[in-house]
Amino acid sequence: MSDLSAFPITGKWPAQHPDRIQLYSLPTPNGVKASIMLEECGLAYEPHRVDFATNDQLTPEFISLNPNNKIPALIDPDGPGGQPLTLWESGAILIYLAEKTGKFLPQDAAARYHTIQWLMWQMGGVGPMMGQLGFFHKFAGKEYEDKRPRDRYVAESRRLLGVLDKHLEGKDWIMGSAYTIADIAVFPWVRNLIGFYEAGELVGYADFTNVDRVLKAFVARPAVQRGLQIPAPPKAQD
């Protein structure tokens, strides 16, 4: 039996199964990257909901695991050398889980680096740009009379969709026929853009038929469907 008592975060979110990977997350585009990857890899894990509504991400317990106070974060009790490993940043988590399991990251050196290239493209471009578009279109930013900030993120999100759409021409996935962590990183953000953010018409999403085709294939995967719902919301009290 693994002992995780040395990690303060387990005081707030007790581990019922301390031998499993402990995931601290929420079903946001970044959060579901980790849960989808864990589902795809078939690894045993225990999810814990970090609720933004109560500022869980700002508590001392969470910050003890991730000083950047962002989800997702995890503890793997069976990390490198059999020692517990703590990890945050969704891209780093995807690479770690891919290397741990030997799945969804090509062994060929060139293909491996090209996969990581697209992962970094998402981390540095797709996430920040589409996230800001969501703020200015749906959240507090929509109250701003000056629409230039929103329009900048609209234009950049549309440009990024164009890059992806051209790349996907004639391909099943970002890396061709192989489904990889690049897809797991990118498509939750595209889904969120046209779904939760309600910005599909704003960016002219109908123009990006290759993106839409692959997004539909992504969402149809059973592991993706499960991962998109994790961590589940708390059950209503009777």
Short mmCIF file of N, CA and C in Angstrom, two decimals, residues 104-106 108-119 164 167-168 171-183 187 214:
data_model
loop_
_atom_site.label_atom_id
_atom_site.label_comp_id
_atom_site.label_asym_id
_atom_site.label_seq_id
_atom_site.Cartn_x
_atom_site.Cartn_y
_atom_site.Cartn_z
N PHE A 104 0.97 6.49 -27.59
CA PHE A 104 0.56 7.78 -28.12
C PHE A 104 1.69 8.79 -28.28
N LEU A 105 2.93 8.31 -28.32
CA LEU A 105 4.09 9.13 -28.65
C LEU A 105 5.02 8.23 -29.46
N PRO A 106 5.22 8.53 -30.74
CA PRO A 106 5.99 7.62 -31.60
C PRO A 106 7.39 7.33 -31.07
N ASP A 108 9.85 6.40 -33.20
CA ASP A 108 10.76 6.98 -34.19
C ASP A 108 11.11 8.40 -33.76
N ALA A 109 12.41 8.73 -33.77
CA ALA A 109 12.87 10.01 -33.22
C ALA A 109 12.25 11.21 -33.94
N ALA A 110 12.24 11.18 -35.27
CA ALA A 110 11.70 12.32 -36.01
C ALA A 110 10.21 12.50 -35.74
N ALA A 111 9.45 11.40 -35.77
CA ALA A 111 8.01 11.47 -35.52
C ALA A 111 7.73 11.90 -34.09
N ARG A 112 8.59 11.47 -33.17
CA ARG A 112 8.44 11.87 -31.78
C ARG A 112 8.55 13.38 -31.63
N TYR A 113 9.59 13.95 -32.24
CA TYR A 113 9.78 15.39 -32.11
C TYR A 113 8.71 16.17 -32.85
N HIS A 114 8.21 15.64 -33.95
CA HIS A 114 7.14 16.33 -34.66
C HIS A 114 5.85 16.31 -33.83
N THR A 115 5.62 15.22 -33.10
CA THR A 115 4.46 15.15 -32.21
C THR A 115 4.58 16.19 -31.11
N ILE A 116 5.75 16.25 -30.49
CA ILE A 116 5.99 17.24 -29.43
C ILE A 116 5.88 18.65 -29.99
N GLN A 117 6.30 18.83 -31.23
CA GLN A 117 6.17 20.14 -31.88
C GLN A 117 4.72 20.60 -31.89
N TRP A 118 3.80 19.72 -32.29
CA TRP A 118 2.39 20.09 -32.33
C TRP A 118 1.81 20.26 -30.93
N LEU A 119 2.31 19.48 -29.98
CA LEU A 119 1.90 19.67 -28.60
C LEU A 119 2.29 21.08 -28.12
N LEU A 164 -4.07 24.41 -38.79
CA LEU A 164 -4.44 23.03 -38.49
C LEU A 164 -5.23 22.41 -39.63
N HIS A 167 -2.97 21.42 -42.44
CA HIS A 167 -2.12 20.29 -42.07
C HIS A 167 -2.90 18.98 -42.09
N LEU A 168 -4.19 19.02 -41.75
CA LEU A 168 -4.98 17.80 -41.66
C LEU A 168 -5.49 17.30 -43.01
N LYS A 171 -5.26 13.54 -43.87
CA LYS A 171 -4.75 12.84 -42.70
C LYS A 171 -5.90 12.44 -41.77
N ASP A 172 -5.72 11.32 -41.09
CA ASP A 172 -6.69 10.90 -40.08
C ASP A 172 -6.52 11.70 -38.79
N TRP A 173 -5.25 11.95 -38.44
CA TRP A 173 -4.91 12.64 -37.21
C TRP A 173 -3.78 13.61 -37.47
N ILE A 174 -3.38 14.36 -36.48
CA ILE A 174 -2.32 15.35 -36.68
C ILE A 174 -1.04 14.71 -37.19
N MET A 175 -0.73 13.52 -36.69
CA MET A 175 0.49 12.83 -37.12
C MET A 175 0.22 11.83 -38.24
N GLY A 176 -0.86 11.99 -38.95
CA GLY A 176 -1.16 11.11 -40.07
C GLY A 176 -2.13 10.02 -39.65
N SER A 177 -1.68 8.77 -39.71
CA SER A 177 -2.56 7.66 -39.33
C SER A 177 -2.49 7.36 -37.84
N ALA A 178 -1.51 7.93 -37.14
CA ALA A 178 -1.31 7.61 -35.73
C ALA A 178 -1.96 8.66 -34.84
N TYR A 179 -2.78 8.20 -33.92
CA TYR A 179 -3.40 9.04 -32.89
C TYR A 179 -2.37 9.25 -31.79
N THR A 180 -2.14 10.50 -31.40
CA THR A 180 -1.06 10.81 -30.47
C THR A 180 -1.49 11.85 -29.43
N ILE A 181 -0.53 12.16 -28.55
CA ILE A 181 -0.78 13.20 -27.55
C ILE A 181 -1.01 14.56 -28.19
N ALA A 182 -0.59 14.75 -29.43
CA ALA A 182 -0.88 16.01 -30.11
C ALA A 182 -2.38 16.20 -30.28
N ASP A 183 -3.07 15.13 -30.67
CA ASP A 183 -4.53 15.20 -30.82
C ASP A 183 -5.21 15.41 -29.46
N PHE A 187 -7.52 18.97 -29.60
CA PHE A 187 -8.95 18.94 -29.91
C PHE A 187 -9.88 19.27 -28.74
N VAL A 214 -11.89 15.76 -38.08
CA VAL A 214 -11.05 15.08 -37.11
C VAL A 214 -11.58 15.29 -35.69
#
